[in-house]
């Protein structure tokens, strides 16, 4: 079975060429079965002064929080994705409807991008979120049963 193609969860770009993209590339592959609902993504940020490509790992809880914060986003408020486990992105909606996008990766980069997205960007991003959920649906949790070692 082949892995589905990459899906942009976040794609913000303005006429100046400034952009911030969070592209989900697949499930995080690790030996731990519990991580099978973790999605791996790359963050692409570009301005006249910065060009960065960073890794981001997203749980279903991250997607739920993003959806809730995106729904309540109004001028003067913010939404974030990432969290305290590494890369964190904060989107602060300004009164003029531009976005201050703060990228903070404690090991590599902290910067702010100013992006003026299209007027209907919030609706588009709800659709993007739904596409990510359809491409990589949450799988059932795995239960483990401990068995004592068998004697020979």
JSON list of C-alpha atoms in Angstrom, two decimals:
[
{"chain": "A", "resi": 1, "resn": "UNK", "atom": "CA", "xyz": [0.00, 0.00, 0.00]},
{"chain": "A", "resi": 2, "resn": "UNK", "atom": "CA", "xyz": [1.42, 3.39, -0.93]},
{"chain": "A", "resi": 3, "resn": "UNK", "atom": "CA", "xyz": [1.47, 6.41, 1.35]},
{"chain": "A", "resi": 4, "resn": "UNK", "atom": "CA", "xyz": [-0.90, 9.24, 0.35]},
{"chain": "A", "resi": 5, "resn": "UNK", "atom": "CA", "xyz": [0.62, 12.43, -1.04]},
{"chain": "A", "resi": 6, "resn": "UNK", "atom": "CA", "xyz": [1.41, 15.47, 1.07]},
{"chain": "A", "resi": 7, "resn": "UNK", "atom": "CA", "xyz": [-1.47, 17.75, 2.14]},
{"chain": "A", "resi": 8, "resn": "UNK", "atom": "CA", "xyz": [-1.12, 21.41, 3.16]},
{"chain": "A", "resi": 9, "resn": "UNK", "atom": "CA", "xyz": [-2.79, 21.91, 6.53]},
{"chain": "A", "resi": 10, "resn": "UNK", "atom": "CA", "xyz": [-1.80, 25.58, 6.51]},
{"chain": "A", "resi": 11, "resn": "UNK", "atom": "CA", "xyz": [-1.00, 27.56, 3.39]},
{"chain": "A", "resi": 12, "resn": "UNK", "atom": "CA", "xyz": [-0.69, 31.31, 3.88]},
{"chain": "A", "resi": 13, "resn": "UNK", "atom": "CA", "xyz": [0.86, 33.46, 1.19]},
{"chain": "A", "resi": 14, "resn": "UNK", "atom": "CA", "xyz": [0.58, 37.11, 0.27]},
{"chain": "A", "resi": 15, "resn": "UNK", "atom": "CA", "xyz": [1.30, 39.22, -2.81]},
{"chain": "A", "resi": 16, "resn": "UNK", "atom": "CA", "xyz": [4.79, 40.08, -1.49]},
{"chain": "A", "resi": 17, "resn": "UNK", "atom": "CA", "xyz": [5.74, 36.38, -1.62]},
{"chain": "A", "resi": 18, "resn": "UNK", "atom": "CA", "xyz": [5.84, 35.96, 2.16]},
{"chain": "A", "resi": 19, "resn": "UNK", "atom": "CA", "xyz": [4.48, 32.55, 3.06]},
{"chain": "A", "resi": 20, "resn": "UNK", "atom": "CA", "xyz": [4.03, 30.02, 5.82]},
{"chain": "A", "resi": 21, "resn": "UNK", "atom": "CA", "xyz": [3.07, 26.48, 4.88]},
{"chain": "A", "resi": 22, "resn": "UNK", "atom": "CA", "xyz": [2.51, 23.49, 7.15]},
{"chain": "A", "resi": 23, "resn": "UNK", "atom": "CA", "xyz": [2.58, 20.44, 4.88]},
{"chain": "A", "resi": 24, "resn": "UNK", "atom": "CA", "xyz": [1.58, 17.10, 6.39]},
{"chain": "A", "resi": 25, "resn": "UNK", "atom": "CA", "xyz": [3.71, 14.44, 4.74]},
{"chain": "A", "resi": 26, "resn": "UNK", "atom": "CA", "xyz": [2.47, 11.28, 6.46]},
{"chain": "A", "resi": 27, "resn": "UNK", "atom": "CA", "xyz": [2.29, 9.34, 9.67]},
{"chain": "A", "resi": 28, "resn": "UNK", "atom": "CA", "xyz": [5.31, 9.48, 11.92]},
{"chain": "A", "resi": 29, "resn": "UNK", "atom": "CA", "xyz": [7.12, 6.18, 11.50]},
{"chain": "A", "resi": 30, "resn": "UNK", "atom": "CA", "xyz": [8.58, 4.90, 14.71]},
{"chain": "A", "resi": 31, "resn": "UNK", "atom": "CA", "xyz": [8.88, 1.54, 16.42]},
{"chain": "A", "resi": 32, "resn": "UNK", "atom": "CA", "xyz": [6.34, 2.54, 19.05]},
{"chain": "A", "resi": 33, "resn": "UNK", "atom": "CA", "xyz": [2.83, 1.60, 17.96]},
{"chain": "A", "resi": 34, "resn": "UNK", "atom": "CA", "xyz": [1.35, 4.33, 20.16]},
{"chain": "A", "resi": 35, "resn": "UNK", "atom": "CA", "xyz": [2.82, 6.93, 17.80]},
{"chain": "A", "resi": 36, "resn": "UNK", "atom": "CA", "xyz": [0.86, 5.73, 14.78]},
{"chain": "A", "resi": 37, "resn": "UNK", "atom": "CA", "xyz": [-1.64, 8.60, 15.13]},
{"chain": "A", "resi": 38, "resn": "UNK", "atom": "CA", "xyz": [1.14, 11.18, 15.11]},
{"chain": "A", "resi": 39, "resn": "UNK", "atom": "CA", "xyz": [1.49, 13.02, 11.82]},
{"chain": "A", "resi": 40, "resn": "UNK", "atom": "CA", "xyz": [4.78, 14.30, 10.48]},
{"chain": "A", "resi": 41, "resn": "UNK", "atom": "CA", "xyz": [4.80, 17.71, 8.81]},
{"chain": "A", "resi": 42, "resn": "UNK", "atom": "CA", "xyz": [7.24, 20.20, 7.42]},
{"chain": "A", "resi": 43, "resn": "UNK", "atom": "CA", "xyz": [6.95, 23.93, 8.00]},
{"chain": "A", "resi": 44, "resn": "UNK", "atom": "CA", "xyz": [8.10, 26.09, 5.11]},
{"chain": "A", "resi": 45, "resn": "UNK", "atom": "CA", "xyz": [8.53, 29.77, 5.94]},
{"chain": "A", "resi": 46, "resn": "UNK", "atom": "CA", "xyz": [9.77, 32.36, 3.48]},
{"chain": "A", "resi": 47, "resn": "UNK", "atom": "CA", "xyz": [10.24, 36.13, 3.64]},
{"chain": "A", "resi": 48, "resn": "UNK", "atom": "CA", "xyz": [12.77, 38.53, 2.17]},
{"chain": "A", "resi": 49, "resn": "UNK", "atom": "CA", "xyz": [14.98, 37.92, 5.24]},
{"chain": "A", "resi": 50, "resn": "UNK", "atom": "CA", "xyz": [14.39, 34.25, 6.05]},
{"chain": "A", "resi": 51, "resn": "UNK", "atom": "CA", "xyz": [13.90, 30.93, 4.32]},
{"chain": "A", "resi": 52, "resn": "UNK", "atom": "CA", "xyz": [13.33, 28.00, 6.66]},
{"chain": "A", "resi": 53, "resn": "UNK", "atom": "CA", "xyz": [12.26, 24.37, 6.54]},
{"chain": "A", "resi": 54, "resn": "UNK", "atom": "CA", "xyz": [11.45, 22.86, 9.93]},
{"chain": "A", "resi": 55, "resn": "UNK", "atom": "CA", "xyz": [9.87, 19.63, 11.20]},
{"chain": "A", "resi": 56, "resn": "UNK", "atom": "CA", "xyz": [6.62, 19.50, 13.15]},
{"chain": "A", "resi": 57, "resn": "UNK", "atom": "CA", "xyz": [4.81, 16.52, 14.68]},
{"chain": "A", "resi": 58, "resn": "UNK", "atom": "CA", "xyz": [1.05, 16.72, 15.16]},
{"chain": "A", "resi": 59, "resn": "UNK", "atom": "CA", "xyz": [-1.29, 14.61, 17.25]},
{"chain": "A", "resi": 60, "resn": "UNK", "atom": "CA", "xyz": [-5.04, 14.36, 16.79]},
{"chain": "A", "resi": 61, "resn": "UNK", "atom": "CA", "xyz": [-5.33, 16.58, 19.87]},
{"chain": "A", "resi": 62, "resn": "UNK", "atom": "CA", "xyz": [-3.23, 19.23, 18.08]},
{"chain": "A", "resi": 63, "resn": "UNK", "atom": "CA", "xyz": [-5.62, 19.10, 15.12]},
{"chain": "A", "resi": 64, "resn": "UNK", "atom": "CA", "xyz": [-8.65, 19.41, 17.43]},
{"chain": "A", "resi": 65, "resn": "UNK", "atom": "CA", "xyz": [-7.11, 22.43, 19.20]},
{"chain": "A", "resi": 66, "resn": "UNK", "atom": "CA", "xyz": [-6.22, 24.06, 15.85]},
{"chain": "A", "resi": 67, "resn": "UNK", "atom": "CA", "xyz": [-9.81, 23.63, 14.66]},
{"chain": "A", "resi": 68, "resn": "UNK", "atom": "CA", "xyz": [-11.24, 25.15, 17.84]},
{"chain": "A", "resi": 69, "resn": "UNK", "atom": "CA", "xyz": [-8.84, 28.11, 17.88]},
{"chain": "A", "resi": 70, "resn": "UNK", "atom": "CA", "xyz": [-9.31, 28.74, 14.15]},
{"chain": "A", "resi": 71, "resn": "UNK", "atom": "CA", "xyz": [-13.09, 28.81, 14.65]},
{"chain": "A", "resi": 72, "resn": "UNK", "atom": "CA", "xyz": [-12.81, 31.47, 17.36]},
{"chain": "A", "resi": 73, "resn": "UNK", "atom": "CA", "xyz": [-10.21, 33.63, 15.60]},
{"chain": "A", "resi": 74, "resn": "UNK", "atom": "CA", "xyz": [-11.13, 37.31, 15.52]},
{"chain": "A", "resi": 75, "resn": "UNK", "atom": "CA", "xyz": [-9.00, 40.46, 15.26]},
{"chain": "A", "resi": 76, "resn": "UNK", "atom": "CA", "xyz": [-6.88, 40.77, 18.38]},
{"chain": "A", "resi": 77, "resn": "UNK", "atom": "CA", "xyz": [-6.87, 37.02, 19.09]},
{"chain": "A", "resi": 78, "resn": "UNK", "atom": "CA", "xyz": [-4.60, 34.19, 18.12]},
{"chain": "A", "resi": 79, "resn": "UNK", "atom": "CA", "xyz": [-4.41, 30.53, 17.24]},
{"chain": "A", "resi": 80, "resn": "UNK", "atom": "CA", "xyz": [-1.47, 28.20, 17.61]},
{"chain": "A", "resi": 81, "resn": "UNK", "atom": "CA", "xyz": [-0.28, 24.82, 16.51]},
{"chain": "A", "resi": 82, "resn": "UNK", "atom": "CA", "xyz": [2.65, 22.83, 17.78]},
{"chain": "A", "resi": 83, "resn": "UNK", "atom": "CA", "xyz": [2.95, 23.37, 21.46]},
{"chain": "A", "resi": 84, "resn": "UNK", "atom": "CA", "xyz": [5.59, 22.97, 24.08]},
{"chain": "A", "resi": 85, "resn": "UNK", "atom": "CA", "xyz": [7.34, 19.92, 22.61]},
{"chain": "A", "resi": 86, "resn": "UNK", "atom": "CA", "xyz": [9.40, 21.75, 20.02]},
{"chain": "A", "resi": 87, "resn": "UNK", "atom": "CA", "xyz": [8.36, 23.93, 17.11]},
{"chain": "A", "resi": 88, "resn": "UNK", "atom": "CA", "xyz": [5.44, 26.24, 17.91]},
{"chain": "A", "resi": 89, "resn": "UNK", "atom": "CA", "xyz": [3.55, 28.48, 15.48]},
{"chain": "A", "resi": 90, "resn": "UNK", "atom": "CA", "xyz": [1.28, 31.28, 16.69]},
{"chain": "A", "resi": 91, "resn": "UNK", "atom": "CA", "xyz": [-1.03, 33.15, 14.32]},
{"chain": "A", "resi": 92, "resn": "UNK", "atom": "CA", "xyz": [-2.18, 36.49, 15.71]},
{"chain": "A", "resi": 93, "resn": "UNK", "atom": "CA", "xyz": [-4.93, 38.19, 13.69]},
{"chain": "A", "resi": 94, "resn": "UNK", "atom": "CA", "xyz": [-4.44, 41.95, 13.53]},
{"chain": "A", "resi": 95, "resn": "UNK", "atom": "CA", "xyz": [-7.21, 44.58, 13.32]},
{"chain": "A", "resi": 96, "resn": "UNK", "atom": "CA", "xyz": [-6.36, 45.14, 9.63]},
{"chain": "A", "resi": 97, "resn": "UNK", "atom": "CA", "xyz": [-6.84, 41.34, 9.08]},
{"chain": "A", "resi": 98, "resn": "UNK", "atom": "CA", "xyz": [-3.14, 40.72, 8.46]},
{"chain": "A", "resi": 99, "resn": "UNK", "atom": "CA", "xyz": [-1.45, 37.94, 10.40]},
{"chain": "A", "resi": 100, "resn": "UNK", "atom": "CA", "xyz": [1.59, 38.07, 12.61]},
{"chain": "A", "resi": 101, "resn": "UNK", "atom": "CA", "xyz": [2.96, 34.53, 12.39]},
{"chain": "A", "resi": 102, "resn": "UNK", "atom": "CA", "xyz": [5.47, 33.69, 15.09]},
{"chain": "A", "resi": 103, "resn": "UNK", "atom": "CA", "xyz": [7.66, 30.65, 14.52]},
{"chain": "A", "resi": 104, "resn": "UNK", "atom": "CA", "xyz": [9.58, 29.49, 17.53]},
{"chain": "A", "resi": 105, "resn": "UNK", "atom": "CA", "xyz": [11.85, 26.47, 17.39]},
{"chain": "A", "resi": 106, "resn": "UNK", "atom": "CA", "xyz": [13.93, 26.50, 20.58]},
{"chain": "A", "resi": 107, "resn": "UNK", "atom": "CA", "xyz": [16.85, 24.77, 18.86]},
{"chain": "A", "resi": 108, "resn": "UNK", "atom": "CA", "xyz": [16.97, 26.71, 15.59]},
{"chain": "A", "resi": 109, "resn": "UNK", "atom": "CA", "xyz": [14.87, 29.78, 14.94]},
{"chain": "A", "resi": 110, "resn": "UNK", "atom": "CA", "xyz": [12.56, 32.42, 16.34]},
{"chain": "A", "resi": 111, "resn": "UNK", "atom": "CA", "xyz": [11.03, 34.87, 13.90]},
{"chain": "A", "resi": 112, "resn": "UNK", "atom": "CA", "xyz": [7.86, 36.75, 13.06]},
{"chain": "A", "resi": 113, "resn": "UNK", "atom": "CA", "xyz": [6.35, 36.88, 9.58]},
{"chain": "A", "resi": 114, "resn": "UNK", "atom": "CA", "xyz": [3.71, 39.40, 8.53]},
{"chain": "A", "resi": 115, "resn": "UNK", "atom": "CA", "xyz": [1.29, 37.95, 6.01]},
{"chain": "A", "resi": 116, "resn": "UNK", "atom": "CA", "xyz": [-1.88, 39.41, 4.54]},
{"chain": "A", "resi": 117, "resn": "UNK", "atom": "CA", "xyz": [-3.88, 36.30, 3.57]},
{"chain": "A", "resi": 118, "resn": "UNK", "atom": "CA", "xyz": [-6.88, 36.13, 1.26]},
{"chain": "A", "resi": 119, "resn": "UNK", "atom": "CA", "xyz": [-10.17, 37.27, 2.72]},
{"chain": "A", "resi": 120, "resn": "UNK", "atom": "CA", "xyz": [-11.68, 33.77, 3.08]},
{"chain": "A", "resi": 121, "resn": "UNK", "atom": "CA", "xyz": [-8.55, 32.08, 4.45]},
{"chain": "A", "resi": 122, "resn": "UNK", "atom": "CA", "xyz": [-10.19, 30.79, 7.65]},
{"chain": "A", "resi": 123, "resn": "UNK", "atom": "CA", "xyz": [-12.87, 28.89, 5.71]},
{"chain": "A", "resi": 124, "resn": "UNK", "atom": "CA", "xyz": [-10.19, 27.49, 3.39]},
{"chain": "A", "resi": 125, "resn": "UNK", "atom": "CA", "xyz": [-8.16, 26.31, 6.38]},
{"chain": "A", "resi": 126, "resn": "UNK", "atom": "CA", "xyz": [-11.13, 24.47, 7.86]},
{"chain": "A", "resi": 127, "resn": "UNK", "atom": "CA", "xyz": [-11.37, 22.67, 4.50]},
{"chain": "A", "resi": 128, "resn": "UNK", "atom": "CA", "xyz": [-7.63, 21.94, 4.59]},
{"chain": "A", "resi": 129, "resn": "UNK", "atom": "CA", "xyz": [-7.99, 20.47, 8.09]},
{"chain": "A", "resi": 130, "resn": "UNK", "atom": "CA", "xyz": [-10.81, 18.23, 6.90]},
{"chain": "A", "resi": 131, "resn": "UNK", "atom": "CA", "xyz": [-8.65, 17.05, 3.99]},
{"chain": "A", "resi": 132, "resn": "UNK", "atom": "CA", "xyz": [-5.83, 16.13, 6.41]},
{"chain": "A", "resi": 133, "resn": "UNK", "atom": "CA", "xyz": [-8.30, 14.20, 8.60]},
{"chain": "A", "resi": 134, "resn": "UNK", "atom": "CA", "xyz": [-9.67, 12.32, 5.58]},
{"chain": "A", "resi": 135, "resn": "UNK", "atom": "CA", "xyz": [-6.19, 11.51, 4.27]},
{"chain": "A", "resi": 136, "resn": "UNK", "atom": "CA", "xyz": [-4.88, 10.28, 7.64]},
{"chain": "A", "resi": 137, "resn": "UNK", "atom": "CA", "xyz": [-7.87, 9.31, 9.81]},
{"chain": "A", "resi": 138, "resn": "UNK", "atom": "CA", "xyz": [-7.30, 8.54, 13.45]},
{"chain": "A", "resi": 139, "resn": "UNK", "atom": "CA", "xyz": [-6.74, 4.83, 13.97]},
{"chain": "A", "resi": 140, "resn": "UNK", "atom": "CA", "xyz": [-8.09, 2.80, 16.86]},
{"chain": "A", "resi": 141, "resn": "UNK", "atom": "CA", "xyz": [-5.86, 2.71, 19.93]},
{"chain": "A", "resi": 142, "resn": "UNK", "atom": "CA", "xyz": [-3.80, -0.41, 20.43]},
{"chain": "A", "resi": 143, "resn": "UNK", "atom": "CA", "xyz": [-4.21, -2.37, 23.62]},
{"chain": "A", "resi": 144, "resn": "UNK", "atom": "CA", "xyz": [-1.41, -4.46, 24.97]},
{"chain": "A", "resi": 145, "resn": "UNK", "atom": "CA", "xyz": [-1.67, -7.61, 27.05]},
{"chain": "A", "resi": 146, "resn": "UNK", "atom": "CA", "xyz": [1.18, -8.58, 29.31]},
{"chain": "A", "resi": 147, "resn": "UNK", "atom": "CA", "xyz": [2.00, -12.26, 29.41]},
{"chain": "A", "resi": 148, "resn": "UNK", "atom": "CA", "xyz": [4.58, -13.77, 31.70]},
{"chain": "A", "resi": 149, "resn": "UNK", "atom": "CA", "xyz": [7.54, -15.39, 29.96]},
{"chain": "A", "resi": 150, "resn": "UNK", "atom": "CA", "xyz": [7.02, -19.04, 29.17]},
{"chain": "A", "resi": 151, "resn": "UNK", "atom": "CA", "xyz": [9.38, -21.49, 30.78]},
{"chain": "A", "resi": 152, "resn": "UNK", "atom": "CA", "xyz": [11.19, -23.97, 28.55]}
]
